[in-house]
Amino acid sequence: MADERETAVLERVLKHERVITLVGLALLCALAWVYLLTGAGLGMSVSDMTSLSLFPHKAAQASAAMSMSMPMSAAEMRDMAMGPPAWSPGLWALTTAMWWTMMVAMMTPSAAPTILLYGRTHRHALAHGQATGLAPAWAFAAGYLLVWLGFSLAAAGLHWGLERASLVSAATMGSRSRWLSGAVLMASGAYQLSPLQQACLGHCRSPAAFLSRHWRPGALGAVRLGVLHGTYCVGCCWMLMALLFVGGVMNLAWIAALTLLVMAEKVLPGGPWVARVCGVVMLAWGAATLLV
């Protein structure tokens, strides 16, 4: 009798697990977007975070020039001469959380097919009494997001360095230098055309081949598998994420555009060609940026 009840419970779980996983991923992504839309704890409004400009560094320079033209007290002039203020531990944590939330919002949609396929494999094994060596899809997802946490820590460090060098505005969190903007755009374009980017993209575009080739048993194996998949995704998209320093780290228009680009590269039939075409566009855009 107990075995029959356990079987019935298992059947109900299997019946709804895909929906539960899909709803969970959608909720995670939605919460990340809500956090971004409310300013990610930085007190920025939606209008502050939405700017459309072909050459964003010029807007940052204009904003800085306007601030310089306004009357300042002696204390404000002294603070400006001292450069950007030091980051407190709280600001470090907030900036890292901001970057990680952005990565969750931007990367979860394109990772969903692989996570769902892992979950399907898990359900199939449970249904056939072959659950040994398998773990729920959330173990895989945790490993995947852990990699993006590591990326976010590195991005926060780079963010700090660029701000200290006065290359990135503390107000807009975007480039103030045409040289930085042009270099990042051209480097991103060149990377989009590189064999390494195409190889990493291939792993991200083929969930079944990836899972069959790199399978690891157990819960720890699921986490390791998620870490490996996340590593390939970072290898595919890290230079695209660097473009946020050009348009503004919290620029919602750039975040949305890059999210759609990542989705197109990983999901559409012609994804590799989308990457190459965008690479050529970025090279041209970067060259134009250096000339304005």
Short mmCIF file of C-alpha atoms in Angstrom, two decimals:
data_model
loop_
_atom_site.label_atom_id
_atom_site.label_comp_id
_atom_site.label_asym_id
_atom_site.label_seq_id
_atom_site.Cartn_x
_atom_site.Cartn_y
_atom_site.Cartn_z
CA MET A 1 0.00 0.00 0.00
CA ALA A 2 2.81 2.37 0.89
CA ASP A 3 4.57 1.49 -2.36
CA GLU A 4 1.42 2.34 -4.32
CA ARG A 5 1.16 5.74 -2.61
CA GLU A 6 4.83 6.48 -3.32
CA THR A 7 4.34 5.48 -6.95
CA ALA A 8 1.29 7.75 -7.25
CA VAL A 9 3.21 10.68 -5.75
CA LEU A 10 6.13 10.04 -8.11
CA GLU A 11 3.80 9.97 -11.11
CA ARG A 12 2.28 13.32 -10.09
CA VAL A 13 5.74 14.84 -9.67
CA LEU A 14 6.87 13.55 -13.05
CA LYS A 15 3.71 14.84 -14.68
CA HIS A 16 4.26 18.39 -13.47
CA GLU A 17 8.06 18.64 -13.12
CA ARG A 18 8.59 20.19 -16.55
CA VAL A 19 5.97 22.84 -15.82
CA ILE A 20 7.45 23.46 -12.37
CA THR A 21 10.94 23.83 -13.82
CA LEU A 22 9.75 26.13 -16.61
CA VAL A 23 7.72 28.30 -14.22
CA GLY A 24 10.66 28.42 -11.81
CA LEU A 25 13.04 29.61 -14.53
CA ALA A 26 10.52 32.18 -15.75
CA LEU A 27 9.99 33.44 -12.20
CA LEU A 28 13.74 33.65 -11.59
CA CYS A 29 14.20 35.63 -14.80
CA ALA A 30 11.21 37.88 -14.03
CA LEU A 31 12.48 38.65 -10.52
CA ALA A 32 15.88 39.55 -11.96
CA TRP A 33 14.27 41.95 -14.43
CA VAL A 34 12.10 43.50 -11.70
CA TYR A 35 15.23 44.08 -9.60
CA LEU A 36 16.91 45.79 -12.56
CA LEU A 37 13.85 47.89 -13.38
CA THR A 38 13.70 49.15 -9.80
CA GLY A 39 17.30 50.36 -10.01
CA ALA A 40 19.17 47.35 -8.56
CA GLY A 41 19.51 49.12 -5.22
CA LEU A 42 21.33 52.07 -6.80
CA GLY A 43 18.41 54.50 -6.74
CA MET A 44 18.25 54.90 -10.54
CA SER A 45 14.93 55.51 -12.31
CA VAL A 46 13.83 53.81 -15.53
CA SER A 47 14.44 57.06 -17.45
CA ASP A 48 17.97 57.22 -16.01
CA MET A 49 18.55 53.66 -17.24
CA THR A 50 17.12 54.08 -20.74
CA SER A 51 19.31 55.96 -23.18
CA LEU A 52 19.53 55.44 -26.93
CA SER A 53 22.68 56.82 -28.48
CA LEU A 54 24.91 55.58 -31.28
CA PHE A 55 27.94 57.05 -29.51
CA PRO A 56 27.12 56.91 -25.77
CA HIS A 57 30.50 58.29 -24.69
CA LYS A 58 29.57 61.67 -26.20
CA ALA A 59 26.47 61.85 -23.99
CA ALA A 60 28.60 61.04 -20.93
CA GLN A 61 31.10 63.74 -21.92
CA ALA A 62 28.28 66.27 -22.40
CA SER A 63 26.86 65.41 -18.98
CA ALA A 64 30.28 65.85 -17.36
CA ALA A 65 30.78 69.19 -19.13
CA MET A 66 27.39 70.38 -17.90
CA SER A 67 28.30 69.43 -14.34
CA MET A 68 31.59 71.32 -14.65
CA SER A 69 29.78 74.45 -15.83
CA MET A 70 27.55 74.56 -12.75
CA PRO A 71 28.65 76.55 -9.68
CA MET A 72 30.48 74.35 -7.15
CA SER A 73 31.43 74.82 -3.54
CA ALA A 74 35.04 74.57 -2.39
CA ALA A 75 34.33 71.11 -0.96
CA GLU A 76 32.87 69.90 -4.25
CA MET A 77 35.88 71.23 -6.16
CA ARG A 78 38.21 69.46 -3.73
CA ASP A 79 36.28 66.18 -4.12
CA MET A 80 36.48 66.47 -7.92
CA ALA A 81 40.23 67.04 -7.77
CA MET A 82 40.61 63.92 -5.63
CA GLY A 83 38.90 61.79 -8.27
CA PRO A 84 36.15 59.17 -7.86
CA PRO A 85 35.34 58.18 -4.26
CA ALA A 86 36.61 54.85 -2.94
CA TRP A 87 34.22 51.92 -3.10
CA SER A 88 32.92 50.71 0.26
CA PRO A 89 32.42 46.97 0.92
CA GLY A 90 28.69 47.59 0.59
CA LEU A 91 29.12 49.15 -2.85
CA TRP A 92 31.33 46.24 -3.93
CA ALA A 93 28.61 43.79 -2.86
CA LEU A 94 25.88 45.87 -4.51
CA THR A 95 27.81 46.14 -7.78
CA THR A 96 28.52 42.41 -7.85
CA ALA A 97 24.84 41.68 -7.13
CA MET A 98 23.84 44.07 -9.91
CA TRP A 99 26.10 42.31 -12.42
CA TRP A 100 24.94 38.85 -11.35
CA THR A 101 21.29 39.86 -11.54
CA MET A 102 21.88 41.17 -15.06
CA MET A 103 23.52 37.90 -16.05
CA VAL A 104 20.58 35.91 -14.64
CA ALA A 105 18.11 38.12 -16.51
CA MET A 106 20.06 37.98 -19.78
CA MET A 107 21.34 34.40 -19.84
CA THR A 108 18.58 32.30 -18.26
CA PRO A 109 16.25 32.45 -21.32
CA SER A 110 18.92 31.11 -23.68
CA ALA A 111 20.03 28.44 -21.16
CA ALA A 112 16.47 27.21 -20.59
CA PRO A 113 16.49 24.60 -23.44
CA THR A 114 19.53 22.82 -21.96
CA ILE A 115 18.17 22.99 -18.40
CA LEU A 116 14.78 21.64 -19.54
CA LEU A 117 16.43 18.84 -21.53
CA TYR A 118 18.43 17.83 -18.46
CA GLY A 119 15.16 17.79 -16.50
CA ARG A 120 13.54 15.61 -19.16
CA THR A 121 16.42 13.13 -18.90
CA HIS A 122 15.95 13.11 -15.14
CA ARG A 123 12.20 12.43 -15.44
CA HIS A 124 12.75 9.63 -17.95
CA ALA A 125 15.25 7.93 -15.64
CA LEU A 126 12.92 8.22 -12.65
CA ALA A 127 10.01 6.81 -14.63
CA HIS A 128 12.08 3.76 -15.60
CA GLY A 129 13.61 3.19 -12.18
CA GLN A 130 17.03 4.43 -13.26
CA ALA A 131 17.33 7.40 -10.93
CA THR A 132 20.75 6.40 -9.62
CA GLY A 133 23.33 8.94 -10.64
CA LEU A 134 20.81 11.63 -11.58
CA ALA A 135 19.86 14.91 -9.92
CA PRO A 136 17.07 17.46 -10.47
CA ALA A 137 17.41 20.18 -13.08
CA TRP A 138 17.96 22.77 -10.36
CA ALA A 139 21.33 21.23 -9.50
CA PHE A 140 22.37 21.78 -13.12
CA ALA A 141 20.97 25.34 -13.07
CA ALA A 142 22.82 26.11 -9.83
CA GLY A 143 26.14 25.15 -11.41
CA TYR A 144 25.34 27.24 -14.46
CA LEU A 145 24.53 30.36 -12.44
CA LEU A 146 27.58 29.82 -10.22
CA VAL A 147 29.82 30.42 -13.24
CA TRP A 148 28.05 33.69 -13.95
CA LEU A 149 28.58 34.69 -10.32
CA GLY A 150 32.31 34.26 -10.89
CA PHE A 151 32.04 36.33 -14.06
CA SER A 152 30.13 39.01 -12.13
CA LEU A 153 32.89 39.24 -9.52
CA ALA A 154 35.44 39.80 -12.29
CA ALA A 155 33.15 42.32 -14.02
CA ALA A 156 32.71 44.26 -10.77
CA GLY A 157 36.50 44.41 -10.39
CA LEU A 158 36.89 45.69 -13.94
CA HIS A 159 34.06 48.17 -13.33
CA TRP A 160 35.93 49.52 -10.31
CA GLY A 161 39.18 49.82 -12.26
CA LEU A 162 37.60 51.65 -15.18
CA GLU A 163 35.79 54.03 -12.86
CA ARG A 164 38.98 54.75 -10.92
CA ALA A 165 40.72 55.50 -14.22
CA SER A 166 37.88 57.93 -15.08
CA LEU A 167 37.12 55.91 -18.22
CA VAL A 168 33.64 54.97 -17.00
CA SER A 169 31.20 57.46 -15.54
CA ALA A 170 30.08 56.83 -11.97
CA ALA A 171 26.71 58.39 -12.83
CA THR A 172 25.82 56.60 -16.08
CA MET A 173 28.16 53.60 -15.59
CA GLY A 174 29.03 53.94 -19.28
CA SER A 175 32.18 54.85 -21.18
CA ARG A 176 33.41 58.44 -21.12
CA SER A 177 36.17 57.73 -23.63
CA ARG A 178 35.88 57.22 -27.37
CA TRP A 179 39.06 55.15 -27.20
CA LEU A 180 37.56 52.76 -24.65
CA SER A 181 34.25 52.59 -26.54
CA GLY A 182 35.93 52.04 -29.89
CA ALA A 183 38.35 49.45 -28.51
CA VAL A 184 35.61 47.43 -26.78
CA LEU A 185 33.35 47.51 -29.85
CA MET A 186 36.15 46.42 -32.18
CA ALA A 187 37.40 43.74 -29.78
CA SER A 188 33.85 42.41 -29.43
CA GLY A 189 33.45 42.38 -33.20
CA ALA A 190 36.74 40.55 -33.72
CA TYR A 191 35.84 37.99 -31.05
CA GLN A 192 32.45 37.34 -32.68
CA LEU A 193 34.35 36.25 -35.80
CA SER A 194 36.90 34.11 -33.94
CA PRO A 195 37.03 30.27 -33.99
CA LEU A 196 36.93 30.22 -30.16
CA GLN A 197 33.61 32.09 -30.04
CA GLN A 198 32.14 29.84 -32.72
CA ALA A 199 33.33 26.70 -30.88
CA CYS A 200 31.78 27.83 -27.59
CA LEU A 201 28.59 28.82 -29.40
CA GLY A 202 28.39 25.35 -30.93
CA HIS A 203 28.31 23.76 -27.46
CA CYS A 204 25.59 26.19 -26.35
CA ARG A 205 23.46 25.53 -29.45
CA SER A 206 23.46 21.71 -29.13
CA PRO A 207 22.01 20.73 -25.72
CA ALA A 208 21.59 17.02 -26.57
CA ALA A 209 25.13 16.66 -27.90
CA PHE A 210 26.52 18.57 -24.91
CA LEU A 211 24.70 16.40 -22.34
CA SER A 212 25.60 13.12 -24.03
CA ARG A 213 29.26 14.10 -24.44
CA HIS A 214 29.89 15.55 -20.98
CA TRP A 215 27.50 13.60 -18.75
CA ARG A 216 28.41 13.32 -15.04
CA PRO A 217 26.45 11.19 -12.52
CA GLY A 218 24.98 12.35 -9.22
CA ALA A 219 24.04 15.72 -7.76
CA LEU A 220 27.66 16.89 -7.76
CA GLY A 221 27.94 15.73 -11.35
CA ALA A 222 24.88 17.80 -12.25
CA VAL A 223 26.45 20.88 -10.69
CA ARG A 224 29.73 20.20 -12.51
CA LEU A 225 27.81 19.76 -15.76
CA GLY A 226 26.08 23.10 -15.16
CA VAL A 227 29.46 24.71 -14.46
CA LEU A 228 30.85 23.34 -17.72
CA HIS A 229 27.86 24.56 -19.71
CA GLY A 230 28.13 27.95 -18.02
CA THR A 231 31.82 28.10 -18.90
CA TYR A 232 31.01 27.55 -22.57
CA CYS A 233 28.34 30.27 -22.37
CA VAL A 234 30.81 32.70 -20.80
CA GLY A 235 33.27 31.82 -23.55
CA CYS A 236 30.58 32.56 -26.11
CA CYS A 237 29.24 35.82 -24.66
CA TRP A 238 31.82 37.51 -22.42
CA MET A 239 32.81 40.15 -24.97
CA LEU A 240 29.15 40.92 -25.64
CA MET A 241 28.72 41.57 -21.92
CA ALA A 242 31.72 43.93 -22.07
CA LEU A 243 29.64 46.11 -24.41
CA LEU A 244 27.66 47.19 -21.35
CA PHE A 245 30.63 49.37 -20.43
CA VAL A 246 30.07 51.19 -23.73
CA GLY A 247 26.34 51.83 -23.49
CA GLY A 248 26.02 51.92 -19.72
CA VAL A 249 26.07 48.97 -17.34
CA MET A 250 22.48 49.67 -16.25
CA ASN A 251 21.20 50.87 -19.64
CA LEU A 252 18.00 48.85 -20.06
CA ALA A 253 17.95 49.36 -23.84
CA TRP A 254 21.42 47.82 -24.19
CA ILE A 255 20.58 45.02 -21.74
CA ALA A 256 17.44 44.12 -23.70
CA ALA A 257 19.24 44.30 -27.06
CA LEU A 258 22.08 42.06 -25.88
CA THR A 259 19.59 39.59 -24.38
CA LEU A 260 17.86 39.28 -27.76
CA LEU A 261 21.20 38.95 -29.55
CA VAL A 262 22.33 36.14 -27.24
CA MET A 263 18.98 34.39 -27.75
CA ALA A 264 19.26 34.73 -31.53
CA GLU A 265 22.80 33.34 -31.58
CA LYS A 266 21.93 30.33 -29.44
CA VAL A 267 18.41 29.46 -30.60
CA LEU A 268 17.79 30.58 -34.19
CA PRO A 269 18.76 28.18 -37.02
CA GLY A 270 21.18 30.76 -38.43
CA GLY A 271 22.65 31.69 -35.05
CA PRO A 272 26.32 31.41 -36.10
CA TRP A 273 25.67 33.78 -39.00
CA VAL A 274 23.90 36.19 -36.65
CA ALA A 275 27.10 36.22 -34.58
CA ARG A 276 29.28 36.86 -37.63
CA VAL A 277 27.09 39.64 -39.05
CA CYS A 278 26.99 41.34 -35.65
CA GLY A 279 30.76 41.01 -35.47
CA VAL A 280 31.18 42.90 -38.74
CA VAL A 281 28.72 45.58 -37.57
CA MET A 282 30.63 45.99 -34.29
CA LEU A 283 33.94 46.37 -36.11
CA ALA A 284 32.48 49.13 -38.30
CA TRP A 285 30.76 50.76 -35.32
CA GLY A 286 33.98 50.72 -33.32
CA ALA A 287 35.94 52.28 -36.18
CA ALA A 288 33.31 55.01 -36.54
CA THR A 289 33.43 55.65 -32.78
CA LEU A 290 37.17 56.32 -32.94
CA LEU A 291 36.55 58.98 -35.58
CA VAL A 292 33.88 61.04 -33.80
#
